[in-house]
């Protein structure tokens, strides 16, 4: 008779048992999902600035080739930013001059 009472209990409360099992399943999936997001998360680079001295053969184009990264859509966008930072109205730069140039790097 004891077996019948436990089967009867499960049968009477099967909706609650099923709901509890579903809640536990969703909580487990949620915890697994959030832990995987952090494990595979990529870090974004941060923009920094540095001061450089213009060498003999430097141009804004060659400086852009050295310091520009994929955060910029084009080399012209990078050159425009360098010109803006340094208050340059033309592309002309002079040997020995100091320029502030942006670059991106991991934090």
CSV table of C-alpha atoms in Angstrom, one decimal, residues 17-71:
chain,number,residue,atom,x,y,z
A,17,UNK,CA,6.4,18.8,-10.1
A,18,UNK,CA,6.5,19.4,-13.9
A,19,UNK,CA,6.5,23.2,-13.3
A,20,UNK,CA,9.3,23.0,-10.8
A,21,UNK,CA,11.4,20.8,-13.2
A,22,UNK,CA,10.9,23.3,-16.0
A,23,UNK,CA,11.9,26.2,-13.7
A,24,UNK,CA,15.1,24.4,-12.7
A,25,UNK,CA,15.8,23.6,-16.3
A,26,UNK,CA,15.5,27.2,-17.4
A,27,UNK,CA,17.6,28.4,-14.5
A,28,UNK,CA,20.3,25.9,-15.4
A,29,UNK,CA,20.2,27.0,-19.1
A,30,UNK,CA,20.3,30.7,-18.1
A,31,UNK,CA,23.3,30.2,-15.9
A,32,UNK,CA,25.1,28.2,-18.6
A,33,UNK,CA,24.3,30.9,-21.2
A,34,UNK,CA,25.5,33.8,-19.2
A,35,UNK,CA,28.8,32.0,-18.2
A,36,UNK,CA,29.6,31.3,-21.9
A,37,UNK,CA,29.0,34.9,-22.9
A,38,UNK,CA,31.7,36.1,-20.5
A,39,UNK,CA,34.1,33.3,-21.5
A,40,UNK,CA,34.1,34.2,-25.2
A,41,UNK,CA,33.6,37.9,-24.8
A,42,UNK,CA,36.0,40.1,-26.8
A,43,UNK,CA,37.4,43.2,-25.4
A,44,UNK,CA,37.2,46.5,-27.3
A,45,UNK,CA,40.3,48.5,-27.9
A,46,UNK,CA,40.7,51.9,-26.3
A,47,UNK,CA,41.8,55.0,-28.2
A,48,UNK,CA,45.0,56.5,-26.9
A,49,UNK,CA,47.1,59.4,-28.1
A,50,UNK,CA,50.9,59.7,-28.5
A,51,UNK,CA,53.2,62.4,-29.6
A,52,UNK,CA,55.6,61.7,-32.5
A,53,UNK,CA,58.3,63.7,-34.2
A,54,UNK,CA,58.1,63.9,-37.9
A,55,UNK,CA,61.0,62.2,-39.7
A,56,UNK,CA,62.6,63.3,-42.9
A,57,UNK,CA,60.4,61.2,-45.3
A,58,UNK,CA,57.2,61.1,-43.2
A,59,UNK,CA,53.9,62.1,-44.7
A,60,UNK,CA,50.5,62.0,-43.2
A,61,UNK,CA,49.8,58.9,-45.3
A,62,UNK,CA,52.9,57.1,-44.0
A,63,UNK,CA,52.1,58.0,-40.4
A,64,UNK,CA,48.5,56.7,-41.0
A,65,UNK,CA,49.9,53.4,-42.3
A,66,UNK,CA,51.9,53.1,-39.1
A,67,UNK,CA,49.3,54.1,-36.5
A,68,UNK,CA,45.9,53.4,-38.1
A,69,UNK,CA,44.0,50.3,-37.1
A,70,UNK,CA,40.7,48.7,-38.2
A,71,UNK,CA,38.6,51.0,-36.0
